[in-house]
Amino acid sequence: MAGRHRLALAAFAATGILATMAAAPATAEVSGPDVSSWQHIDGRGIDWHAVRASGNHFAMVKATEGLSYVNPYFVPDSLLMRAAGVARGTYHYARPALAPEPQAAMYAAVVLGQNGMLDLPPVLDMEDSGGLSPAALIDWTHRYLNTVQALTGRTPIIYTYPNFWRTAMADSPEFHRYPLWIADYRGNEGPEVPGGWPAWTFWQYTDSGRIPGIAAGTDINVYSGAQGDFARFANMPSFGSS
């Protein structure tokens, strides 16, 4: 019985992916929310078909934090968003007071890779210095990113805020090979880009957006095109794995 249910779910997900993503316009603005347990008010689920129908092509989902936290909604969100044809990014909230390699290993084990259909690259969420000096935090970040790339086979994305990067990371220019996801809510035409990055890849331009299918307010992000065609970047069905 359980095996038949899993096969039925897989068939349903594949049908939804191919039907919805094939219809996505290549030149339209590519946008999407990022969600965690906070968007599941009173345990309510997210209607990912409504999210996709409202024009959102991707979503970033919190997977893990530190060495002990796993988002309890990560697995159902991952399954349902794939069924709806929403490309999936997943992120780890860094706790630099703890060693980076075990955090990277836990994240990679929970997300079961980031190289399948509709998978964006893995994301490291950098908002907490853990009390480390900039030099120590820069070293910590290199070690985490190297480990995650070795485990997932993809170049990770870095998420941060301009002020955090300028201060906690001493505005380091050492990470340009990693795509940048930057949070900047000032309402400008574009975000402030720290660290001398040549371009931003995702911009989180609000932390109080509303999207059909999500009961709570949510961050909303837009893709710049810096990594080329979004379909290829997100391993959409017509391109296979990157």
PDB file of C-alpha atoms in Angstrom:
ATOM      1  CA  MET A   1       0.000   0.000   0.000  1.00  0.00           C
ATOM      2  CA  ALA A   2       2.706   2.539   0.996  1.00  0.00           C
ATOM      3  CA  GLY A   3       4.726   1.722  -2.126  1.00  0.00           C
ATOM      4  CA  ARG A   4       1.726   2.341  -4.392  1.00  0.00           C
ATOM      5  CA  HIS A   5       1.116   5.694  -2.685  1.00  0.00           C
ATOM      6  CA  ARG A   6       4.741   6.745  -3.262  1.00  0.00           C
ATOM      7  CA  LEU A   7       4.531   5.773  -6.943  1.00  0.00           C
ATOM      8  CA  ALA A   8       1.282   7.687  -7.347  1.00  0.00           C
ATOM      9  CA  LEU A   9       2.798  10.771  -5.710  1.00  0.00           C
ATOM     10  CA  ALA A  10       5.868  10.567  -7.947  1.00  0.00           C
ATOM     11  CA  ALA A  11       3.701  10.317 -11.066  1.00  0.00           C
ATOM     12  CA  PHE A  12       1.556  13.242  -9.912  1.00  0.00           C
ATOM     13  CA  ALA A  13       4.636  15.359  -9.181  1.00  0.00           C
ATOM     14  CA  ALA A  14       6.197  14.617 -12.567  1.00  0.00           C
ATOM     15  CA  THR A  15       2.977  15.509 -14.373  1.00  0.00           C
ATOM     16  CA  GLY A  16       2.672  18.785 -12.484  1.00  0.00           C
ATOM     17  CA  ILE A  17       6.305  19.728 -13.101  1.00  0.00           C
ATOM     18  CA  LEU A  18       6.176  19.156 -16.842  1.00  0.00           C
ATOM     19  CA  ALA A  19       2.802  20.825 -17.301  1.00  0.00           C
ATOM     20  CA  THR A  20       3.509  23.974 -15.320  1.00  0.00           C
ATOM     21  CA  MET A  21       7.176  24.624 -15.992  1.00  0.00           C
ATOM     22  CA  ALA A  22       6.867  24.106 -19.737  1.00  0.00           C
ATOM     23  CA  ALA A  23       4.412  26.991 -19.767  1.00  0.00           C
ATOM     24  CA  ALA A  24       6.730  29.405 -17.910  1.00  0.00           C
ATOM     25  CA  PRO A  25       7.724  32.331 -20.166  1.00  0.00           C
ATOM     26  CA  ALA A  26      11.504  32.516 -20.556  1.00  0.00           C
ATOM     27  CA  THR A  27      11.588  36.315 -20.626  1.00  0.00           C
ATOM     28  CA  ALA A  28       9.159  37.078 -17.778  1.00  0.00           C
ATOM     29  CA  GLU A  29      10.466  38.411 -14.472  1.00  0.00           C
ATOM     30  CA  VAL A  30      11.402  35.401 -12.386  1.00  0.00           C
ATOM     31  CA  SER A  31      10.334  35.837  -8.772  1.00  0.00           C
ATOM     32  CA  GLY A  32       9.502  33.797  -5.713  1.00  0.00           C
ATOM     33  CA  PRO A  33       9.184  33.744  -1.924  1.00  0.00           C
ATOM     34  CA  ASP A  34      11.370  32.198   0.706  1.00  0.00           C
ATOM     35  CA  VAL A  35       9.671  30.307   3.483  1.00  0.00           C
ATOM     36  CA  SER A  36      10.351  28.604   6.784  1.00  0.00           C
ATOM     37  CA  SER A  37       8.162  27.348   9.620  1.00  0.00           C
ATOM     38  CA  TRP A  38       7.035  30.959  10.197  1.00  0.00           C
ATOM     39  CA  GLN A  39       4.897  30.842   7.055  1.00  0.00           C
ATOM     40  CA  HIS A  40       2.958  27.838   8.402  1.00  0.00           C
ATOM     41  CA  ILE A  41       0.638  29.695  10.760  1.00  0.00           C
ATOM     42  CA  ASP A  42      -1.037  27.252  13.190  1.00  0.00           C
ATOM     43  CA  GLY A  43       0.489  24.405  11.216  1.00  0.00           C
ATOM     44  CA  ARG A  44      -1.309  25.327   7.996  1.00  0.00           C
ATOM     45  CA  GLY A  45       0.224  24.153   4.762  1.00  0.00           C
ATOM     46  CA  ILE A  46       1.223  26.255   1.779  1.00  0.00           C
ATOM     47  CA  ASP A  47      -0.833  25.965  -1.398  1.00  0.00           C
ATOM     48  CA  TRP A  48       2.056  25.690  -3.833  1.00  0.00           C
ATOM     49  CA  HIS A  49      -0.229  25.480  -6.853  1.00  0.00           C
ATOM     50  CA  ALA A  50      -1.620  28.900  -5.894  1.00  0.00           C
ATOM     51  CA  VAL A  51       1.927  30.205  -5.417  1.00  0.00           C
ATOM     52  CA  ARG A  52       2.849  29.044  -8.917  1.00  0.00           C
ATOM     53  CA  ALA A  53      -0.414  30.247 -10.490  1.00  0.00           C
ATOM     54  CA  SER A  54       0.279  33.755  -9.152  1.00  0.00           C
ATOM     55  CA  GLY A  55       3.446  33.945 -11.249  1.00  0.00           C
ATOM     56  CA  ASN A  56       6.144  32.670  -8.892  1.00  0.00           C
ATOM     57  CA  HIS A  57       8.668  30.371 -10.547  1.00  0.00           C
ATOM     58  CA  PHE A  58      10.790  29.415  -7.530  1.00  0.00           C
ATOM     59  CA  ALA A  59      10.892  29.402  -3.748  1.00  0.00           C
ATOM     60  CA  MET A  60      13.691  29.233  -1.224  1.00  0.00           C
ATOM     61  CA  VAL A  61      12.934  26.902   1.692  1.00  0.00           C
ATOM     62  CA  LYS A  62      14.753  26.811   5.010  1.00  0.00           C
ATOM     63  CA  ALA A  63      16.143  23.325   5.553  1.00  0.00           C
ATOM     64  CA  THR A  64      18.460  23.416   8.558  1.00  0.00           C
ATOM     65  CA  GLU A  65      20.108  25.616  11.161  1.00  0.00           C
ATOM     66  CA  GLY A  66      23.228  24.985  13.183  1.00  0.00           C
ATOM     67  CA  LEU A  67      23.711  21.343  14.151  1.00  0.00           C
ATOM     68  CA  SER A  68      20.323  20.459  15.615  1.00  0.00           C
ATOM     69  CA  TYR A  69      17.450  22.173  13.790  1.00  0.00           C
ATOM     70  CA  VAL A  70      15.554  20.795  10.805  1.00  0.00           C
ATOM     71  CA  ASN A  71      12.549  22.735   9.509  1.00  0.00           C
ATOM     72  CA  PRO A  72       9.586  20.418  10.275  1.00  0.00           C
ATOM     73  CA  TYR A  73       7.827  21.570   7.083  1.00  0.00           C
ATOM     74  CA  PHE A  74      10.818  21.105   4.803  1.00  0.00           C
ATOM     75  CA  VAL A  75       9.907  17.685   3.414  1.00  0.00           C
ATOM     76  CA  PRO A  76       6.202  18.357   2.716  1.00  0.00           C
ATOM     77  CA  ASP A  77       7.027  21.749   1.216  1.00  0.00           C
ATOM     78  CA  SER A  78       9.696  20.181  -0.993  1.00  0.00           C
ATOM     79  CA  LEU A  79       7.317  17.505  -2.289  1.00  0.00           C
ATOM     80  CA  LEU A  80       4.359  19.802  -2.861  1.00  0.00           C
ATOM     81  CA  MET A  81       6.301  22.589  -4.543  1.00  0.00           C
ATOM     82  CA  ARG A  82       7.805  20.086  -6.966  1.00  0.00           C
ATOM     83  CA  ALA A  83       4.322  18.769  -7.721  1.00  0.00           C
ATOM     84  CA  ALA A  84       3.263  22.344  -8.473  1.00  0.00           C
ATOM     85  CA  GLY A  85       6.277  22.962 -10.731  1.00  0.00           C
ATOM     86  CA  VAL A  86       7.987  25.460  -8.412  1.00  0.00           C
ATOM     87  CA  ALA A  87      11.789  25.350  -8.582  1.00  0.00           C
ATOM     88  CA  ARG A  88      13.311  24.664  -5.156  1.00  0.00           C
ATOM     89  CA  GLY A  89      16.156  26.433  -3.449  1.00  0.00           C
ATOM     90  CA  THR A  90      17.109  25.277   0.050  1.00  0.00           C
ATOM     91  CA  TYR A  91      19.161  27.075   2.661  1.00  0.00           C
ATOM     92  CA  HIS A  92      21.116  26.457   5.815  1.00  0.00           C
ATOM     93  CA  TYR A  93      21.113  29.156   8.507  1.00  0.00           C
ATOM     94  CA  ALA A  94      24.738  29.386   9.607  1.00  0.00           C
ATOM     95  CA  ARG A  95      25.733  29.202  13.266  1.00  0.00           C
ATOM     96  CA  PRO A  96      29.465  29.999  13.087  1.00  0.00           C
ATOM     97  CA  ALA A  97      29.970  29.377  16.798  1.00  0.00           C
ATOM     98  CA  LEU A  98      29.818  25.716  15.736  1.00  0.00           C
ATOM     99  CA  ALA A  99      32.151  23.936  13.311  1.00  0.00           C
ATOM    100  CA  PRO A 100      31.272  24.397   9.618  1.00  0.00           C
ATOM    101  CA  GLU A 101      31.920  20.895   8.254  1.00  0.00           C
ATOM    102  CA  PRO A 102      29.322  19.081  10.407  1.00  0.00           C
ATOM    103  CA  GLN A 103      26.752  21.778   9.565  1.00  0.00           C
ATOM    104  CA  ALA A 104      27.426  21.306   5.864  1.00  0.00           C
ATOM    105  CA  ALA A 105      27.121  17.538   6.226  1.00  0.00           C
ATOM    106  CA  MET A 106      23.825  17.788   8.109  1.00  0.00           C
ATOM    107  CA  TYR A 107      22.385  20.168   5.530  1.00  0.00           C
ATOM    108  CA  ALA A 108      23.445  17.955   2.614  1.00  0.00           C
ATOM    109  CA  ALA A 109      21.949  14.878   4.292  1.00  0.00           C
ATOM    110  CA  VAL A 110      18.608  16.595   4.931  1.00  0.00           C
ATOM    111  CA  VAL A 111      18.168  18.053   1.432  1.00  0.00           C
ATOM    112  CA  LEU A 112      19.274  14.798  -0.261  1.00  0.00           C
ATOM    113  CA  GLY A 113      21.334  16.659  -2.832  1.00  0.00           C
ATOM    114  CA  GLN A 114      20.631  19.783  -4.860  1.00  0.00           C
ATOM    115  CA  ASN A 115      21.244  18.499  -8.350  1.00  0.00           C
ATOM    116  CA  GLY A 116      17.918  17.037  -9.449  1.00  0.00           C
ATOM    117  CA  MET A 117      15.054  18.330 -11.539  1.00  0.00           C
ATOM    118  CA  LEU A 118      13.929  21.806 -10.431  1.00  0.00           C
ATOM    119  CA  ASP A 119      16.806  22.181  -7.969  1.00  0.00           C
ATOM    120  CA  LEU A 120      18.562  25.507  -7.548  1.00  0.00           C
ATOM    121  CA  PRO A 121      22.054  25.420  -6.008  1.00  0.00           C
ATOM    122  CA  PRO A 122      22.404  25.119  -2.225  1.00  0.00           C
ATOM    123  CA  VAL A 123      22.318  28.324  -0.176  1.00  0.00           C
ATOM    124  CA  LEU A 124      24.290  29.440   2.875  1.00  0.00           C
ATOM    125  CA  ASP A 125      22.402  32.030   4.956  1.00  0.00           C
ATOM    126  CA  MET A 126      24.971  34.339   6.575  1.00  0.00           C
ATOM    127  CA  GLU A 127      23.425  36.598   9.227  1.00  0.00           C
ATOM    128  CA  ASP A 128      25.173  35.543  12.444  1.00  0.00           C
ATOM    129  CA  SER A 129      28.876  35.975  13.170  1.00  0.00           C
ATOM    130  CA  GLY A 130      28.882  33.559  16.091  1.00  0.00           C
ATOM    131  CA  GLY A 131      31.209  35.983  17.867  1.00  0.00           C
ATOM    132  CA  LEU A 132      34.027  35.259  15.398  1.00  0.00           C
ATOM    133  CA  SER A 133      36.423  37.907  14.153  1.00  0.00           C
ATOM    134  CA  PRO A 134      36.124  38.778  10.444  1.00  0.00           C
ATOM    135  CA  ALA A 135      39.213  36.715   9.607  1.00  0.00           C
ATOM    136  CA  ALA A 136      37.888  33.690  11.481  1.00  0.00           C
ATOM    137  CA  LEU A 137      34.421  34.083   9.971  1.00  0.00           C
ATOM    138  CA  ILE A 138      35.864  34.324   6.452  1.00  0.00           C
ATOM    139  CA  ASP A 139      37.768  31.085   7.078  1.00  0.00           C
ATOM    140  CA  TRP A 140      34.623  29.435   8.509  1.00  0.00           C
ATOM    141  CA  THR A 141      32.640  30.454   5.422  1.00  0.00           C
ATOM    142  CA  HIS A 142      35.235  29.084   2.997  1.00  0.00           C
ATOM    143  CA  ARG A 143      35.270  25.771   4.850  1.00  0.00           C
ATOM    144  CA  TYR A 144      31.475  25.457   4.854  1.00  0.00           C
ATOM    145  CA  LEU A 145      31.130  26.337   1.177  1.00  0.00           C
ATOM    146  CA  ASN A 146      33.906  23.963   0.120  1.00  0.00           C
ATOM    147  CA  THR A 147      32.278  21.114   2.050  1.00  0.00           C
ATOM    148  CA  VAL A 148      28.793  21.723   0.666  1.00  0.00           C
ATOM    149  CA  GLN A 149      30.092  21.949  -2.883  1.00  0.00           C
ATOM    150  CA  ALA A 150      31.946  18.667  -2.458  1.00  0.00           C
ATOM    151  CA  LEU A 151      28.811  16.985  -1.091  1.00  0.00           C
ATOM    152  CA  THR A 152      26.266  18.380  -3.555  1.00  0.00           C
ATOM    153  CA  GLY A 153      28.318  18.916  -6.701  1.00  0.00           C
ATOM    154  CA  ARG A 154      27.082  22.490  -7.153  1.00  0.00           C
ATOM    155  CA  THR A 155      28.530  25.915  -6.453  1.00  0.00           C
ATOM    156  CA  PRO A 156      26.601  27.322  -3.472  1.00  0.00           C
ATOM    157  CA  ILE A 157      24.799  30.660  -3.275  1.00  0.00           C
ATOM    158  CA  ILE A 158      25.556  33.095  -0.435  1.00  0.00           C
ATOM    159  CA  TYR A 159      22.663  34.962   1.214  1.00  0.00           C
ATOM    160  CA  THR A 160      23.464  38.007   3.322  1.00  0.00           C
ATOM    161  CA  TYR A 161      22.709  41.664   4.115  1.00  0.00           C
ATOM    162  CA  PRO A 162      24.965  44.522   2.991  1.00  0.00           C
ATOM    163  CA  ASN A 163      25.691  45.728   6.520  1.00  0.00           C
ATOM    164  CA  PHE A 164      26.466  42.245   7.817  1.00  0.00           C
ATOM    165  CA  TRP A 165      28.923  41.604   4.994  1.00  0.00           C
ATOM    166  CA  ARG A 166      30.600  45.000   5.396  1.00  0.00           C
ATOM    167  CA  THR A 167      31.103  44.574   9.144  1.00  0.00           C
ATOM    168  CA  ALA A 168      31.181  40.896  10.176  1.00  0.00           C
ATOM    169  CA  MET A 169      32.939  39.833   6.941  1.00  0.00           C
ATOM    170  CA  ALA A 170      35.068  43.014   6.637  1.00  0.00           C
ATOM    171  CA  ASP A 171      33.527  43.567   3.168  1.00  0.00           C
ATOM    172  CA  SER A 172      35.546  40.602   1.919  1.00  0.00           C
ATOM    173  CA  PRO A 173      35.983  40.309  -1.889  1.00  0.00           C
ATOM    174  CA  GLU A 174      37.050  36.649  -1.635  1.00  0.00           C
ATOM    175  CA  PHE A 175      33.716  35.074  -2.564  1.00  0.00           C
ATOM    176  CA  HIS A 176      32.938  36.377  -6.038  1.00  0.00           C
ATOM    177  CA  ARG A 177      32.767  32.896  -7.553  1.00  0.00           C
ATOM    178  CA  TYR A 178      29.628  32.245  -5.493  1.00  0.00           C
ATOM    179  CA  PRO A 179      26.313  33.727  -6.682  1.00  0.00           C
ATOM    180  CA  LEU A 180      25.023  36.446  -4.353  1.00  0.00           C
ATOM    181  CA  TRP A 181      21.516  36.570  -2.888  1.00  0.00           C
ATOM    182  CA  ILE A 182      21.246  39.950  -1.216  1.00  0.00           C
ATOM    183  CA  ALA A 183      18.578  41.316   1.150  1.00  0.00           C
ATOM    184  CA  ASP A 184      17.922  45.045   0.789  1.00  0.00           C
ATOM    185  CA  TYR A 185      14.504  46.478   1.671  1.00  0.00           C
ATOM    186  CA  ARG A 186      15.082  50.202   1.091  1.00  0.00           C
ATOM    187  CA  GLY A 187      12.865  50.416  -1.968  1.00  0.00           C
ATOM    188  CA  ASN A 188      15.623  51.392  -4.384  1.00  0.00           C
ATOM    189  CA  GLU A 189      15.684  50.354  -8.028  1.00  0.00           C
ATOM    190  CA  GLY A 190      18.351  47.804  -7.151  1.00  0.00           C
ATOM    191  CA  PRO A 191      20.109  46.450  -4.066  1.00  0.00           C
ATOM    192  CA  GLU A 192      23.356  47.582  -2.513  1.00  0.00           C
ATOM    193  CA  VAL A 193      26.011  45.003  -3.418  1.00  0.00           C
ATOM    194  CA  PRO A 194      28.775  44.549  -0.804  1.00  0.00           C
ATOM    195  CA  GLY A 195      32.192  42.972  -1.143  1.00  0.00           C
ATOM    196  CA  GLY A 196      32.795  44.157  -4.670  1.00  0.00           C
ATOM    197  CA  TRP A 197      30.602  41.421  -6.180  1.00  0.00           C
ATOM    198  CA  PRO A 198      30.302  42.103  -9.910  1.00  0.00           C
ATOM    199  CA  ALA A 199      26.574  41.308  -9.856  1.00  0.00           C
ATOM    200  CA  TRP A 200      23.777  40.083  -7.651  1.00  0.00           C
ATOM    201  CA  THR A 201      21.845  36.931  -8.593  1.00  0.00           C
ATOM    202  CA  PHE A 202      18.800  37.115  -6.305  1.00  0.00           C
ATOM    203  CA  TRP A 203      17.467  40.216  -4.575  1.00  0.00           C
ATOM    204  CA  GLN A 204      15.208  39.930  -1.537  1.00  0.00           C
ATOM    205  CA  TYR A 205      13.501  43.272  -1.875  1.00  0.00           C
ATOM    206  CA  THR A 206      10.823  42.978   0.816  1.00  0.00           C
ATOM    207  CA  ASP A 207      10.292  41.068   4.034  1.00  0.00           C
ATOM    208  CA  SER A 208       6.550  41.774   4.191  1.00  0.00           C
ATOM    209  CA  GLY A 209       5.128  40.568   0.894  1.00  0.00           C
ATOM    210  CA  ARG A 210       1.862  38.735   0.367  1.00  0.00           C
ATOM    211  CA  ILE A 211       1.552  35.800  -2.023  1.00  0.00           C
ATOM    212  CA  PRO A 212      -1.586  33.739  -2.722  1.00  0.00           C
ATOM    213  CA  GLY A 213      -1.353  30.337  -1.097  1.00  0.00           C
ATOM    214  CA  ILE A 214       0.825  31.505   1.824  1.00  0.00           C
ATOM    215  CA  ALA A 215      -1.143  32.496   4.926  1.00  0.00           C
ATOM    216  CA  ALA A 216       1.602  34.631   6.486  1.00  0.00           C
ATOM    217  CA  GLY A 217       3.585  37.522   5.130  1.00  0.00           C
ATOM    218  CA  THR A 218       6.729  36.431   3.365  1.00  0.00           C
ATOM    219  CA  ASP A 219       9.994  37.656   1.884  1.00  0.00           C
ATOM    220  CA  ILE A 220       9.892  38.027  -1.905  1.00  0.00           C
ATOM    221  CA  ASN A 221      12.863  37.701  -4.219  1.00  0.00           C
ATOM    222  CA  VAL A 222      13.652  38.347  -7.868  1.00  0.00           C
ATOM    223  CA  TYR A 223      16.224  36.721 -10.149  1.00  0.00           C
ATOM    224  CA  SER A 224      18.580  39.044 -12.044  1.00  0.00           C
ATOM    225  CA  GLY A 225      19.622  36.753 -14.864  1.00  0.00           C
ATOM    226  CA  ALA A 226      23.265  36.903 -13.730  1.00  0.00           C
ATOM    227  CA  GLN A 227      23.605  33.116 -13.980  1.00  0.00           C
ATOM    228  CA  GLY A 228      22.037  32.950 -17.417  1.00  0.00           C
ATOM    229  CA  ASP A 229      18.743  31.369 -18.390  1.00  0.00           C
ATOM    230  CA  PHE A 230      16.749  30.556 -15.264  1.00  0.00           C
ATOM    231  CA  ALA A 231      15.507  27.252 -16.666  1.00  0.00           C
ATOM    232  CA  ARG A 232      19.048  25.948 -16.942  1.00  0.00           C
ATOM    233  CA  PHE A 233      20.083  27.381 -13.552  1.00  0.00           C
ATOM    234  CA  ALA A 234      17.116  25.651 -11.907  1.00  0.00           C
ATOM    235  CA  ASN A 235      17.562  22.290 -13.688  1.00  0.00           C
ATOM    236  CA  MET A 236      14.196  22.551 -15.377  1.00  0.00           C
ATOM    237  CA  PRO A 237      13.114  19.395 -17.238  1.00  0.00           C
ATOM    238  CA  SER A 238      14.239  20.425 -20.710  1.00  0.00           C
ATOM    239  CA  PHE A 239      17.836  20.884 -19.559  1.00  0.00           C
ATOM    240  CA  GLY A 240      18.417  18.020 -17.113  1.00  0.00           C
ATOM    241  CA  SER A 241      21.159  18.347 -14.521  1.00  0.00           C
ATOM    242  CA  SER A 242      23.672  21.182 -14.620  1.00  0.00           C
TER     243      SER A 242
END
